XYZ file of N, CA and C in Angstrom:
309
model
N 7.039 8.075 5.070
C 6.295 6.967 4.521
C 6.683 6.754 3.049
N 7.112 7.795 2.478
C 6.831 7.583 0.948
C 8.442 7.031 0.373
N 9.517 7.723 1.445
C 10.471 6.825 1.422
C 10.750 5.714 1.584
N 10.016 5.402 2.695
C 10.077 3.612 3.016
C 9.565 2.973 2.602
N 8.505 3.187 1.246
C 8.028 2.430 0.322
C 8.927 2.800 -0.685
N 9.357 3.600 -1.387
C 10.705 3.146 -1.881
C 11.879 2.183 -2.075
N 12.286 2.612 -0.880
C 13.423 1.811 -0.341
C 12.692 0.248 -0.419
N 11.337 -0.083 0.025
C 10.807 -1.412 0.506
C 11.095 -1.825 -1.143
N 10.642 -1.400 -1.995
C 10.527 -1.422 -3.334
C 11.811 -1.822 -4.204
N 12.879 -0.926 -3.488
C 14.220 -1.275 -4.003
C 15.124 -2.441 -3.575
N 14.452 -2.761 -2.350
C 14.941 -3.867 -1.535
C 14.341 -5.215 -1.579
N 13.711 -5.448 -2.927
C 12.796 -6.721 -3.211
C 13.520 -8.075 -3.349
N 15.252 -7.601 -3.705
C 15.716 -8.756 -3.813
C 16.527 -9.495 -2.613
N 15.918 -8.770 -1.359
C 16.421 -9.165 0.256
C 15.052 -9.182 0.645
N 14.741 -9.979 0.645
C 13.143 -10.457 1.431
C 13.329 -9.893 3.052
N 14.361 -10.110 3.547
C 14.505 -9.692 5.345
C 14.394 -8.258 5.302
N 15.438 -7.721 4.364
C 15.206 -5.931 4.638
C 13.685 -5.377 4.079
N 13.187 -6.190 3.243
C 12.453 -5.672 2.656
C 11.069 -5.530 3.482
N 10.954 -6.857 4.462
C 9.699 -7.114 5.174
C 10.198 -6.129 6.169
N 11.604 -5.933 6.564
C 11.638 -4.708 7.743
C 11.128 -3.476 7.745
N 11.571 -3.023 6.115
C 10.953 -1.525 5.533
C 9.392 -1.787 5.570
N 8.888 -2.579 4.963
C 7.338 -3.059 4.968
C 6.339 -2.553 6.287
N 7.042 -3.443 7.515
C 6.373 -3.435 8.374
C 6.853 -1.867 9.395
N 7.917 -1.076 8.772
C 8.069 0.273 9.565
C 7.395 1.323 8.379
N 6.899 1.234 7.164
C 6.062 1.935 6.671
C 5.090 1.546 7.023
N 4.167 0.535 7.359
C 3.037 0.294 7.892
C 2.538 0.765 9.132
N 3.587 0.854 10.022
C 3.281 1.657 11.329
C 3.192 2.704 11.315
N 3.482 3.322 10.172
C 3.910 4.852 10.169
C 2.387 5.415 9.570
N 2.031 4.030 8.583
C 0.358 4.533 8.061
C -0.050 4.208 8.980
N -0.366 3.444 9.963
C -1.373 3.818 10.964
C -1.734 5.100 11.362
N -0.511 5.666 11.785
C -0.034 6.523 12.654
C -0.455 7.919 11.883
N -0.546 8.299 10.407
C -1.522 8.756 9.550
C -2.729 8.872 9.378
N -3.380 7.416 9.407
C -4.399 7.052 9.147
C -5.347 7.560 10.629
N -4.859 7.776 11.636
C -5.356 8.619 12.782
C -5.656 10.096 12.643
N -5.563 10.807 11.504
C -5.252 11.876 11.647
C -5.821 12.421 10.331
N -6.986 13.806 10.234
C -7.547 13.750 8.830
C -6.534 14.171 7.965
N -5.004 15.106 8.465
C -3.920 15.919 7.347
C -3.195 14.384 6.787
N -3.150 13.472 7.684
C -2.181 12.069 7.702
C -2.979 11.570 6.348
N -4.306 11.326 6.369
C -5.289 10.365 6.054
C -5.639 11.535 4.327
N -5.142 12.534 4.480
C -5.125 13.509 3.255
C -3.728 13.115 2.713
N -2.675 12.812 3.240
C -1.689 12.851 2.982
C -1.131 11.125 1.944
N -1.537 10.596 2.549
C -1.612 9.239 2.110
C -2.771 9.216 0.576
N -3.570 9.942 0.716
C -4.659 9.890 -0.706
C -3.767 10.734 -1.616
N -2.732 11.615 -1.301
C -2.170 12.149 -2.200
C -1.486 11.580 -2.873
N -0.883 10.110 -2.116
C 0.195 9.557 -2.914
C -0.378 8.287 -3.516
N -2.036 8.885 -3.311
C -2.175 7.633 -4.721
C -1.723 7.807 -6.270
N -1.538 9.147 -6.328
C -0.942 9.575 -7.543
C 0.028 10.111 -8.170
N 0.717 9.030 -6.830
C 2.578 9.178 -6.919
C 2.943 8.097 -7.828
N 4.076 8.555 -8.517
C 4.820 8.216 -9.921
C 5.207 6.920 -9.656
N 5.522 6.598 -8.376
C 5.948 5.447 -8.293
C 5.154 3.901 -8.050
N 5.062 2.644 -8.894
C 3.756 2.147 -8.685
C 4.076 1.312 -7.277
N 5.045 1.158 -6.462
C 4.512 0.690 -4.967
C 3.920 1.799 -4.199
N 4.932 3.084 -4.051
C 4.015 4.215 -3.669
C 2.500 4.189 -3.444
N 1.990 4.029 -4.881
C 0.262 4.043 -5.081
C 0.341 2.653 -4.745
N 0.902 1.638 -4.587
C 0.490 0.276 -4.472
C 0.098 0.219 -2.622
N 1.252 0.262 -1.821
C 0.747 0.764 -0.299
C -0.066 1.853 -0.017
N 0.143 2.903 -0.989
C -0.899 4.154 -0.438
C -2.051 3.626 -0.383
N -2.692 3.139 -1.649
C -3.798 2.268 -1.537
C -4.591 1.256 -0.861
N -3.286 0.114 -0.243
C -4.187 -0.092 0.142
C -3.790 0.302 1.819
N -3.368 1.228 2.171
C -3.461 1.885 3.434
C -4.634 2.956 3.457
N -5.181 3.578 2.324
C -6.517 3.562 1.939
C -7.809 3.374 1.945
N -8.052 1.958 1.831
C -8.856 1.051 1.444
C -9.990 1.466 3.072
N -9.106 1.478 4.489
C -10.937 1.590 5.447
C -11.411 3.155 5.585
N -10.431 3.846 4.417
C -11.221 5.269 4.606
C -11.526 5.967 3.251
N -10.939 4.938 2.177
C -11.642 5.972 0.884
C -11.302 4.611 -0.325
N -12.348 3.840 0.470
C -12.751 2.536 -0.755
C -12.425 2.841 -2.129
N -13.634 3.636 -2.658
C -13.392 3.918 -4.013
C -12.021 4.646 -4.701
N -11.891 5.351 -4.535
C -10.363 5.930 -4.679
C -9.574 4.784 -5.022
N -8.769 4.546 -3.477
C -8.077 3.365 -3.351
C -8.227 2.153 -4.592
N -9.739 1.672 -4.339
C -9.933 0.332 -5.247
C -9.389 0.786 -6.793
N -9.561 2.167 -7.273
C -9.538 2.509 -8.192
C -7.567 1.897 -8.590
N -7.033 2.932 -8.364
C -5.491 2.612 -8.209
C -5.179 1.412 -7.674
N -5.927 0.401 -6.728
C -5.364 -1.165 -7.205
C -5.438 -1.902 -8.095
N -6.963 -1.581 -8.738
C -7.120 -2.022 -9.929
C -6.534 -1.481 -11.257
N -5.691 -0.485 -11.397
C -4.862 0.281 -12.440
C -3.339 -0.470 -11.816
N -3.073 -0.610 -10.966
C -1.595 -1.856 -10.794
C -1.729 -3.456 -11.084
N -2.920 -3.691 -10.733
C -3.360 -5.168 -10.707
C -3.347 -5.987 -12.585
N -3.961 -4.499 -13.585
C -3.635 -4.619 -14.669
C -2.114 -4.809 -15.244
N -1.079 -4.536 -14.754
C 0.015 -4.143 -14.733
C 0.883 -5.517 -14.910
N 2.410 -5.609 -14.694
C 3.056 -6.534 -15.173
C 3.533 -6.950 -13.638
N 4.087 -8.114 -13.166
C 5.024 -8.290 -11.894
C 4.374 -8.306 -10.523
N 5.300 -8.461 -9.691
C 4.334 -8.537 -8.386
C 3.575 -8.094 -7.581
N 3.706 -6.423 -7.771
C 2.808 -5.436 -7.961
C 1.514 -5.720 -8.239
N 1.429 -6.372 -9.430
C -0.204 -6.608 -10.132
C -0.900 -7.739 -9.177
N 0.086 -8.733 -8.847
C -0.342 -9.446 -8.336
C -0.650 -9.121 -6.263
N -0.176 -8.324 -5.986
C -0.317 -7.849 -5.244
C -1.850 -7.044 -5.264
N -1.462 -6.217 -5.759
C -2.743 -5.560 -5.686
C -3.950 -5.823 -5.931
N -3.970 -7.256 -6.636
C -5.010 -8.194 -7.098
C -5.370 -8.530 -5.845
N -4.474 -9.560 -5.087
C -4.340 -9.690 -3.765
C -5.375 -8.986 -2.415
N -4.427 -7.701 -2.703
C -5.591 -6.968 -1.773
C -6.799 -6.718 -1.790
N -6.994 -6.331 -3.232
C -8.732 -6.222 -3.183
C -9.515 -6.897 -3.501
N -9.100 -8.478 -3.897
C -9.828 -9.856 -3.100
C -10.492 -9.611 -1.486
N -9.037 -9.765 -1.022
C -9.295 -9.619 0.021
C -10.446 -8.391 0.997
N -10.077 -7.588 0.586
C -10.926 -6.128 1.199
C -12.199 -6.515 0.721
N -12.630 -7.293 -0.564
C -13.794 -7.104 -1.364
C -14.683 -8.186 0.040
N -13.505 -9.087 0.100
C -14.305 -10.323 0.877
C -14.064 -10.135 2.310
N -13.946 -8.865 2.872
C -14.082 -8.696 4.323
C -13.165 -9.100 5.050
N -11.956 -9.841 4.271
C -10.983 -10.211 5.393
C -9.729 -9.752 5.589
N -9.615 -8.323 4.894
C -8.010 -7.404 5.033
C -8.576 -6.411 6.249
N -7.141 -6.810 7.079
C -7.196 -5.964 8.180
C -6.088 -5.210 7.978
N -6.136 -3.986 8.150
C -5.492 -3.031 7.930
C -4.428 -2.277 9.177
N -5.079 -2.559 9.975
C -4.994 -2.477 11.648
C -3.840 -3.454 12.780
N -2.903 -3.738 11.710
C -2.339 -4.726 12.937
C -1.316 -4.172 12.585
C-alpha cells in the first residue's frame, strides 16, 4: 500500500497511470481495513513522511478512526498544491455524510 501511494504520487503527471495506482492502492485498503493488524497498519502511516502517504492513509481512515484521520487531513489541507486541496475535499465530504469509502 504504502508503495502504491508513492508511485500514485510520482505519477501525477500521467493522469491514466496515476488513477491505475489510485484505484489498486484502494483495493488493497479495503482489504486492510477488514482486518484489526491491516486497520493498525494503515493508522501507522498517518505519520508517514510522505504527505500523500498520510493523505490516502487518512482518508482510508476516516470509517474507523474519525478523529485521528480528520486530524492529518486537516494538517495537509493547510498545506500548498493538490494535496491541500484534496484533503479539503475529503473532509467536506465525510463531514457531510457523503464519502464512501467502500467501493
Amino acid at each position: 500500500y504504502e508503495a502504491l501511494t508513492i508511485a500514485w504520487d510520482q505519477a501525477s503527471q500521467t493522469p491514466a497511470k496515476a488513477n491505475r495506482l489510485f484505484v489498486q492502492a484502494h483495493r488493497i485498503a479495503v482489504s486492510l481495513r477488514a482486518s484489526p493488524a491491516g486497520s493498525s497498519g494503515l493508522q501507522a502511516l498517518l505519520s508517514h513522511e510522505s504527505r500523500a502517504v498520510r493523505l490516502c492513509s487518512a482518508a482510508e481512515c476516516l470509517p474507523f478512526s474519525p478523529d485521528a484521520a480528520s486530524l492529518v487531513l486537516r494538517e495537509i489541507a493547510l498545506g500548498p498544491g493538490l494535496h491541500a486541496v484534496s484533503a479539503e475535499t475529503v473532509l467536506k465530504e465525510f463531514e457531510a455524510g457523503r464519502l464512501n469509502m467502500d467501493w
